[in-house]
Amino acid sequence: MRWNLIVLISAALILGAAPNSPAPPEGMVYVPAGPFIMGSNVGDTDESPEHLATTKAFFIDRYEVSNSNFKKFDSSYTYKEGWDNHACIVTWEQAAAYAKWADKRLPTEVEWEKAARGTDARLYPWGNTWDTTFVAWDETIPRGGTIMNAASPYGCFDMAGGVREWTDSWYKPYSGNEVPCESYGEQFKVCRGGSHFCDPFSFRSSHRFYLPTNTTGNYYTGFRCVKDAE
C-alpha cells in the first residue's frame, strides 16, 4: 500500500513540477503544491489510516515564533527564559491573533505534517532514525534554530521537540478511521511536533496532540505561521 502511494506521489511531482519556486517572504520557506503520505498505520489509533493528502503551495515560518516577535504583537507579554526562545504560554486564540497581525495564519495539520515530513513518508523531520542530538527534550528549551542539523525536507527547524505547535485544525478522525473517540469534534485544536516534556514516540511527524483553544499557562506549546503562495 505504501509503495503504491509513493509511486503516485512521484508521478504527481514529476508532472506538476514547477520550473522555479517563488522567493519566500523573510523568515519563511516554500512548500510546493502536491501530494504526500499523511498519517501512520503503526502509531496511535488517531493517526490511521495512512493516506494520500494534498496541499496547495504555501510558505511556512522557518522557525517557531519567538518571545521577542510575540512581544512586538503584545507589549504585555512576559517570559523569563529569554527573548530568542520559542514563544509559549499562549492560547490558540492568541496564536491565531498574532498570525493575523503578521498577515499570516496558523497552518492546518495537513500543511504542518507535509512541511515536517516532505514526500517520502519519513518518521521524523530529519529522517527515519531516532537521534537524541536532533531534538530539544528532557525538560530543555533551547533557542529557536539551535539544532541546525535537524531541518525538515523544506528547511524548517524545531519541528520535533522544544515546544509542540498549535494548528488551525479541529481534532477529528481521518476519513476511514472508525475507532470512536469522545474527544473528536470541534472542542479541541490539534497540536503537532512534541515538546521538551514528551517521549520519543511523540516526536514522530504523524503524531497528534489536542488541546482546548483557551489552554495557556504551560511551557509545552508554541506555534509557527504560514502564508498562501498561490
C-alpha atoms as a PDB file:
ATOM      1  CA  MET A   1       0.000   0.000   0.000  1.00  0.00           C
ATOM      2  CA  ARG A   2       2.704   2.492   0.947  1.00  0.00           C
ATOM      3  CA  TRP A   3       4.695   1.658  -2.190  1.00  0.00           C
ATOM      4  CA  ASN A   4       1.640   2.453  -4.324  1.00  0.00           C
ATOM      5  CA  LEU A   5       1.259   5.798  -2.576  1.00  0.00           C
ATOM      6  CA  ILE A   6       4.934   6.652  -3.123  1.00  0.00           C
ATOM      7  CA  VAL A   7       4.628   5.813  -6.849  1.00  0.00           C
ATOM      8  CA  LEU A   8       1.583   8.074  -7.141  1.00  0.00           C
ATOM      9  CA  ILE A   9       3.387  10.896  -5.352  1.00  0.00           C
ATOM     10  CA  SER A  10       6.470  10.547  -7.566  1.00  0.00           C
ATOM     11  CA  ALA A  11       4.368  10.699 -10.723  1.00  0.00           C
ATOM     12  CA  ALA A  12       2.440  13.724  -9.466  1.00  0.00           C
ATOM     13  CA  LEU A  13       5.620  15.561  -8.554  1.00  0.00           C
ATOM     14  CA  ILE A  14       7.149  14.930 -11.983  1.00  0.00           C
ATOM     15  CA  LEU A  15       4.024  16.032 -13.854  1.00  0.00           C
ATOM     16  CA  GLY A  16       3.424  19.059 -11.651  1.00  0.00           C
ATOM     17  CA  ALA A  17       6.980  20.238 -11.153  1.00  0.00           C
ATOM     18  CA  ALA A  18       7.357  23.995 -11.490  1.00  0.00           C
ATOM     19  CA  PRO A  19      10.472  25.367 -13.196  1.00  0.00           C
ATOM     20  CA  ASN A  20      11.063  27.938 -10.467  1.00  0.00           C
ATOM     21  CA  SER A  21       9.960  28.241  -6.870  1.00  0.00           C
ATOM     22  CA  PRO A  22       8.778  31.668  -5.714  1.00  0.00           C
ATOM     23  CA  ALA A  23      11.024  33.555  -3.330  1.00  0.00           C
ATOM     24  CA  PRO A  24       9.619  33.153   0.198  1.00  0.00           C
ATOM     25  CA  PRO A  25       8.968  36.105   2.499  1.00  0.00           C
ATOM     26  CA  GLU A  26      11.697  36.807   5.025  1.00  0.00           C
ATOM     27  CA  GLY A  27      11.972  34.091   7.640  1.00  0.00           C
ATOM     28  CA  MET A  28       9.820  31.609   5.720  1.00  0.00           C
ATOM     29  CA  VAL A  29      10.388  28.631   3.396  1.00  0.00           C
ATOM     30  CA  TYR A  30       8.423  27.443   0.376  1.00  0.00           C
ATOM     31  CA  VAL A  31       6.436  24.202   0.329  1.00  0.00           C
ATOM     32  CA  PRO A  32       5.233  23.266  -3.165  1.00  0.00           C
ATOM     33  CA  ALA A  33       1.748  22.070  -4.019  1.00  0.00           C
ATOM     34  CA  GLY A  34       1.147  18.371  -4.355  1.00  0.00           C
ATOM     35  CA  PRO A  35       0.521  15.103  -2.515  1.00  0.00           C
ATOM     36  CA  PHE A  36       2.329  13.439   0.352  1.00  0.00           C
ATOM     37  CA  ILE A  37       1.772  10.461   2.658  1.00  0.00           C
ATOM     38  CA  MET A  38      -0.024  11.528   5.850  1.00  0.00           C
ATOM     39  CA  GLY A  39      -0.754   9.573   9.000  1.00  0.00           C
ATOM     40  CA  SER A  40       0.505   6.206  10.172  1.00  0.00           C
ATOM     41  CA  ASN A  41      -0.808   2.669  10.453  1.00  0.00           C
ATOM     42  CA  VAL A  42       1.594   1.818  13.284  1.00  0.00           C
ATOM     43  CA  GLY A  43       1.169   4.849  15.538  1.00  0.00           C
ATOM     44  CA  ASP A  44      -1.732   5.840  17.772  1.00  0.00           C
ATOM     45  CA  THR A  45      -5.200   4.993  16.505  1.00  0.00           C
ATOM     46  CA  ASP A  46      -5.967   8.635  15.671  1.00  0.00           C
ATOM     47  CA  GLU A  47      -3.078   8.655  13.164  1.00  0.00           C
ATOM     48  CA  SER A  48      -4.680   5.997  10.966  1.00  0.00           C
ATOM     49  CA  PRO A  49      -5.260   5.234   8.242  1.00  0.00           C
ATOM     50  CA  GLU A  50      -2.093   6.229   6.425  1.00  0.00           C
ATOM     51  CA  HIS A  51      -3.372   8.057   3.357  1.00  0.00           C
ATOM     52  CA  LEU A  52      -2.567  10.372   0.490  1.00  0.00           C
ATOM     53  CA  ALA A  53      -3.144  14.057   1.289  1.00  0.00           C
ATOM     54  CA  THR A  54      -2.650  17.112  -0.907  1.00  0.00           C
ATOM     55  CA  THR A  55      -1.890  20.756  -0.236  1.00  0.00           C
ATOM     56  CA  LYS A  56      -1.710  23.891  -2.286  1.00  0.00           C
ATOM     57  CA  ALA A  57       1.643  25.682  -2.316  1.00  0.00           C
ATOM     58  CA  PHE A  58       2.362  27.678   0.826  1.00  0.00           C
ATOM     59  CA  PHE A  59       5.079  29.405   2.826  1.00  0.00           C
ATOM     60  CA  ILE A  60       5.794  28.412   6.410  1.00  0.00           C
ATOM     61  CA  ASP A  61       7.952  30.010   9.082  1.00  0.00           C
ATOM     62  CA  ARG A  62      11.440  28.543   9.158  1.00  0.00           C
ATOM     63  CA  TYR A  63      11.406  28.788  12.970  1.00  0.00           C
ATOM     64  CA  GLU A  64       8.719  28.899  15.621  1.00  0.00           C
ATOM     65  CA  VAL A  65       7.579  32.356  16.672  1.00  0.00           C
ATOM     66  CA  SER A  66       9.994  33.681  19.284  1.00  0.00           C
ATOM     67  CA  ASN A  67       9.309  35.526  22.516  1.00  0.00           C
ATOM     68  CA  SER A  68      10.741  38.727  21.043  1.00  0.00           C
ATOM     69  CA  ASN A  69       8.488  38.529  17.978  1.00  0.00           C
ATOM     70  CA  PHE A  70       5.413  37.845  20.080  1.00  0.00           C
ATOM     71  CA  LYS A  71       6.334  40.803  22.304  1.00  0.00           C
ATOM     72  CA  LYS A  72       6.084  43.083  19.244  1.00  0.00           C
ATOM     73  CA  PHE A  73       2.478  41.980  18.881  1.00  0.00           C
ATOM     74  CA  ASP A  74       1.557  42.023  22.581  1.00  0.00           C
ATOM     75  CA  SER A  75       3.527  44.521  24.655  1.00  0.00           C
ATOM     76  CA  SER A  76       2.192  42.985  27.884  1.00  0.00           C
ATOM     77  CA  TYR A  77       3.738  39.583  27.099  1.00  0.00           C
ATOM     78  CA  THR A  78       6.459  38.488  29.516  1.00  0.00           C
ATOM     79  CA  TYR A  79       8.568  35.343  29.651  1.00  0.00           C
ATOM     80  CA  LYS A  80      11.554  34.562  31.828  1.00  0.00           C
ATOM     81  CA  GLU A  81      13.523  32.119  29.650  1.00  0.00           C
ATOM     82  CA  GLY A  82      14.998  34.541  27.077  1.00  0.00           C
ATOM     83  CA  TRP A  83      13.670  36.518  24.139  1.00  0.00           C
ATOM     84  CA  ASP A  84      15.223  34.253  21.485  1.00  0.00           C
ATOM     85  CA  ASN A  85      13.380  31.198  22.791  1.00  0.00           C
ATOM     86  CA  HIS A  86      10.144  29.819  21.376  1.00  0.00           C
ATOM     87  CA  ALA A  87       7.073  31.769  22.457  1.00  0.00           C
ATOM     88  CA  CYS A  88       4.786  29.679  24.631  1.00  0.00           C
ATOM     89  CA  ILE A  89       2.223  30.197  27.391  1.00  0.00           C
ATOM     90  CA  VAL A  90      -0.109  31.441  24.640  1.00  0.00           C
ATOM     91  CA  THR A  91      -3.618  30.246  23.868  1.00  0.00           C
ATOM     92  CA  TRP A  92      -4.776  29.181  20.431  1.00  0.00           C
ATOM     93  CA  GLU A  93      -6.726  32.435  20.209  1.00  0.00           C
ATOM     94  CA  GLN A  94      -3.585  34.458  20.942  1.00  0.00           C
ATOM     95  CA  ALA A  95      -1.570  32.479  18.388  1.00  0.00           C
ATOM     96  CA  ALA A  96      -4.253  32.980  15.737  1.00  0.00           C
ATOM     97  CA  ALA A  97      -4.426  36.706  16.540  1.00  0.00           C
ATOM     98  CA  TYR A  98      -0.648  37.020  16.184  1.00  0.00           C
ATOM     99  CA  ALA A  99      -0.776  35.246  12.824  1.00  0.00           C
ATOM    100  CA  LYS A 100      -3.474  37.633  11.576  1.00  0.00           C
ATOM    101  CA  TRP A 101      -1.469  40.631  12.840  1.00  0.00           C
ATOM    102  CA  ALA A 102       1.563  39.339  10.900  1.00  0.00           C
ATOM    103  CA  ASP A 103      -0.565  38.922   7.734  1.00  0.00           C
ATOM    104  CA  LYS A 104      -0.262  35.154   8.020  1.00  0.00           C
ATOM    105  CA  ARG A 105      -2.350  32.330   9.524  1.00  0.00           C
ATOM    106  CA  LEU A 106      -1.906  29.169  11.560  1.00  0.00           C
ATOM    107  CA  PRO A 107      -1.178  26.042   9.486  1.00  0.00           C
ATOM    108  CA  THR A 108      -3.673  23.266   9.066  1.00  0.00           C
ATOM    109  CA  GLU A 109      -2.391  19.980  10.424  1.00  0.00           C
ATOM    110  CA  VAL A 110      -2.137  18.736   6.824  1.00  0.00           C
ATOM    111  CA  GLU A 111       0.188  21.626   5.959  1.00  0.00           C
ATOM    112  CA  TRP A 112       2.168  21.143   9.157  1.00  0.00           C
ATOM    113  CA  GLU A 113       2.741  17.434   8.557  1.00  0.00           C
ATOM    114  CA  LYS A 114       3.774  17.976   4.946  1.00  0.00           C
ATOM    115  CA  ALA A 115       6.269  20.669   5.961  1.00  0.00           C
ATOM    116  CA  ALA A 116       7.703  18.273   8.556  1.00  0.00           C
ATOM    117  CA  ARG A 117       7.805  15.039   6.522  1.00  0.00           C
ATOM    118  CA  GLY A 118       8.176  16.000   2.887  1.00  0.00           C
ATOM    119  CA  THR A 119       7.022  13.421   0.355  1.00  0.00           C
ATOM    120  CA  ASP A 120       8.997  10.339   1.428  1.00  0.00           C
ATOM    121  CA  ALA A 121       6.882   9.455   4.494  1.00  0.00           C
ATOM    122  CA  ARG A 122       9.804   9.834   6.900  1.00  0.00           C
ATOM    123  CA  LEU A 123       9.149   9.344  10.604  1.00  0.00           C
ATOM    124  CA  TYR A 124      10.934  12.487  11.809  1.00  0.00           C
ATOM    125  CA  PRO A 125      11.749  15.791  10.112  1.00  0.00           C
ATOM    126  CA  TRP A 126      15.380  14.705   9.604  1.00  0.00           C
ATOM    127  CA  GLY A 127      14.742  11.086   8.530  1.00  0.00           C
ATOM    128  CA  ASN A 128      13.733   7.704   9.922  1.00  0.00           C
ATOM    129  CA  THR A 129      16.269   7.175  12.707  1.00  0.00           C
ATOM    130  CA  TRP A 130      15.727   8.486  16.230  1.00  0.00           C
ATOM    131  CA  ASP A 131      18.613  10.686  17.373  1.00  0.00           C
ATOM    132  CA  THR A 132      18.645  12.481  20.732  1.00  0.00           C
ATOM    133  CA  THR A 133      21.018  15.135  19.374  1.00  0.00           C
ATOM    134  CA  PHE A 134      18.392  16.260  16.874  1.00  0.00           C
ATOM    135  CA  VAL A 135      15.692  17.277  19.354  1.00  0.00           C
ATOM    136  CA  ALA A 136      15.176  19.522  22.370  1.00  0.00           C
ATOM    137  CA  TRP A 137      13.724  17.337  25.070  1.00  0.00           C
ATOM    138  CA  ASP A 138      14.322  16.196  28.656  1.00  0.00           C
ATOM    139  CA  GLU A 139      12.954  19.474  30.047  1.00  0.00           C
ATOM    140  CA  THR A 140      15.175  21.744  27.934  1.00  0.00           C
ATOM    141  CA  ILE A 141      14.003  24.637  25.761  1.00  0.00           C
ATOM    142  CA  PRO A 142      16.848  25.841  23.513  1.00  0.00           C
ATOM    143  CA  ARG A 143      16.778  28.986  21.440  1.00  0.00           C
ATOM    144  CA  GLY A 144      14.965  28.538  18.126  1.00  0.00           C
ATOM    145  CA  GLY A 145      17.074  27.047  15.374  1.00  0.00           C
ATOM    146  CA  THR A 146      19.946  25.969  17.588  1.00  0.00           C
ATOM    147  CA  ILE A 147      19.750  22.345  16.377  1.00  0.00           C
ATOM    148  CA  MET A 148      20.925  23.083  12.854  1.00  0.00           C
ATOM    149  CA  ASN A 149      21.272  19.506  11.543  1.00  0.00           C
ATOM    150  CA  ALA A 150      17.638  18.569  12.166  1.00  0.00           C
ATOM    151  CA  ALA A 151      15.847  20.574   9.476  1.00  0.00           C
ATOM    152  CA  SER A 152      12.807  19.199   7.668  1.00  0.00           C
ATOM    153  CA  PRO A 153      12.971  18.481   3.905  1.00  0.00           C
ATOM    154  CA  TYR A 154      11.862  22.052   3.183  1.00  0.00           C
ATOM    155  CA  GLY A 155      14.197  23.714   5.670  1.00  0.00           C
ATOM    156  CA  CYS A 156      12.024  24.144   8.772  1.00  0.00           C
ATOM    157  CA  PHE A 157      13.690  23.848  12.164  1.00  0.00           C
ATOM    158  CA  ASP A 158      12.460  22.649  15.564  1.00  0.00           C
ATOM    159  CA  MET A 159       9.521  20.651  14.224  1.00  0.00           C
ATOM    160  CA  ALA A 160      10.273  17.942  16.792  1.00  0.00           C
ATOM    161  CA  GLY A 161      10.862  18.793  20.432  1.00  0.00           C
ATOM    162  CA  GLY A 162      11.191  22.171  22.099  1.00  0.00           C
ATOM    163  CA  VAL A 163       7.513  23.075  22.121  1.00  0.00           C
ATOM    164  CA  ARG A 164       4.628  21.439  20.288  1.00  0.00           C
ATOM    165  CA  GLU A 165       2.788  23.729  17.894  1.00  0.00           C
ATOM    166  CA  TRP A 166      -0.784  24.908  17.504  1.00  0.00           C
ATOM    167  CA  THR A 167      -2.532  24.231  14.194  1.00  0.00           C
ATOM    168  CA  ASP A 168      -5.795  25.588  12.832  1.00  0.00           C
ATOM    169  CA  SER A 169      -7.409  22.140  12.630  1.00  0.00           C
ATOM    170  CA  TRP A 170     -10.070  20.691  14.892  1.00  0.00           C
ATOM    171  CA  TYR A 171      -9.278  17.293  16.348  1.00  0.00           C
ATOM    172  CA  LYS A 172     -11.306  14.972  14.130  1.00  0.00           C
ATOM    173  CA  PRO A 173     -10.803  11.443  12.767  1.00  0.00           C
ATOM    174  CA  TYR A 174      -9.258  10.904   9.364  1.00  0.00           C
ATOM    175  CA  SER A 175     -11.532   9.590   6.636  1.00  0.00           C
ATOM    176  CA  GLY A 176     -11.756   5.830   7.017  1.00  0.00           C
ATOM    177  CA  ASN A 177     -10.935   5.824  10.732  1.00  0.00           C
ATOM    178  CA  GLU A 178     -13.803   4.116  12.532  1.00  0.00           C
ATOM    179  CA  VAL A 179     -12.269   3.974  16.023  1.00  0.00           C
ATOM    180  CA  PRO A 180     -14.551   6.009  18.328  1.00  0.00           C
ATOM    181  CA  CYS A 181     -13.100   8.804  20.460  1.00  0.00           C
ATOM    182  CA  GLU A 182     -15.158  11.149  22.627  1.00  0.00           C
ATOM    183  CA  SER A 183     -12.588  13.911  22.114  1.00  0.00           C
ATOM    184  CA  TYR A 184     -13.277  14.167  18.369  1.00  0.00           C
ATOM    185  CA  GLY A 185     -15.272  17.158  17.174  1.00  0.00           C
ATOM    186  CA  GLU A 186     -14.937  20.919  17.442  1.00  0.00           C
ATOM    187  CA  GLN A 187     -13.830  21.170  21.048  1.00  0.00           C
ATOM    188  CA  PHE A 188     -10.048  20.705  20.713  1.00  0.00           C
ATOM    189  CA  LYS A 189      -7.440  22.019  18.287  1.00  0.00           C
ATOM    190  CA  VAL A 190      -4.653  19.776  17.026  1.00  0.00           C
ATOM    191  CA  CYS A 191      -1.069  20.439  18.150  1.00  0.00           C
ATOM    192  CA  ARG A 192       1.935  18.888  16.426  1.00  0.00           C
ATOM    193  CA  GLY A 193       5.635  18.263  16.966  1.00  0.00           C
ATOM    194  CA  GLY A 194       6.036  17.113  20.545  1.00  0.00           C
ATOM    195  CA  SER A 195       7.568  19.178  23.329  1.00  0.00           C
ATOM    196  CA  HIS A 196      10.591  19.041  25.617  1.00  0.00           C
ATOM    197  CA  PHE A 197       8.369  17.116  28.042  1.00  0.00           C
ATOM    198  CA  CYS A 198       7.430  14.314  25.605  1.00  0.00           C
ATOM    199  CA  ASP A 199       8.835  10.857  24.874  1.00  0.00           C
ATOM    200  CA  PRO A 200      10.464   9.904  21.524  1.00  0.00           C
ATOM    201  CA  PHE A 201       7.242   8.310  20.223  1.00  0.00           C
ATOM    202  CA  SER A 202       5.593  11.729  20.329  1.00  0.00           C
ATOM    203  CA  PHE A 203       8.245  13.371  18.151  1.00  0.00           C
ATOM    204  CA  ARG A 204       7.141  11.467  15.052  1.00  0.00           C
ATOM    205  CA  SER A 205       5.744  13.873  12.466  1.00  0.00           C
ATOM    206  CA  SER A 206       2.454  11.957  12.208  1.00  0.00           C
ATOM    207  CA  HIS A 207       1.735  12.138  15.935  1.00  0.00           C
ATOM    208  CA  ARG A 208      -1.307  14.189  17.002  1.00  0.00           C
ATOM    209  CA  PHE A 209      -1.943  16.108  20.207  1.00  0.00           C
ATOM    210  CA  TYR A 210      -5.051  18.093  21.067  1.00  0.00           C
ATOM    211  CA  LEU A 211      -5.856  20.917  23.475  1.00  0.00           C
ATOM    212  CA  PRO A 212      -8.746  23.276  24.201  1.00  0.00           C
ATOM    213  CA  THR A 213      -8.287  26.630  22.480  1.00  0.00           C
ATOM    214  CA  ASN A 214      -8.088  28.529  25.771  1.00  0.00           C
ATOM    215  CA  THR A 215      -5.228  26.424  27.179  1.00  0.00           C
ATOM    216  CA  THR A 216      -2.425  28.613  28.493  1.00  0.00           C
ATOM    217  CA  GLY A 217      -0.011  28.793  31.389  1.00  0.00           C
ATOM    218  CA  ASN A 218       2.241  25.918  30.239  1.00  0.00           C
ATOM    219  CA  TYR A 219       5.669  25.802  28.643  1.00  0.00           C
ATOM    220  CA  TYR A 220       4.896  22.999  26.210  1.00  0.00           C
ATOM    221  CA  THR A 221       3.018  24.680  23.344  1.00  0.00           C
ATOM    222  CA  GLY A 222       4.127  27.308  20.846  1.00  0.00           C
ATOM    223  CA  PHE A 223       3.395  27.937  17.172  1.00  0.00           C
ATOM    224  CA  ARG A 224       4.604  28.965  13.738  1.00  0.00           C
ATOM    225  CA  CYS A 225       2.683  30.586  10.891  1.00  0.00           C
ATOM    226  CA  VAL A 226       2.007  30.006   7.218  1.00  0.00           C
ATOM    227  CA  LYS A 227       1.072  32.161   4.247  1.00  0.00           C
ATOM    228  CA  ASP A 228      -0.607  31.189   0.983  1.00  0.00           C
ATOM    229  CA  ALA A 229       1.718  31.056  -2.020  1.00  0.00           C
ATOM    230  CA  GLU A 230      -0.977  30.830  -4.710  1.00  0.00           C
END
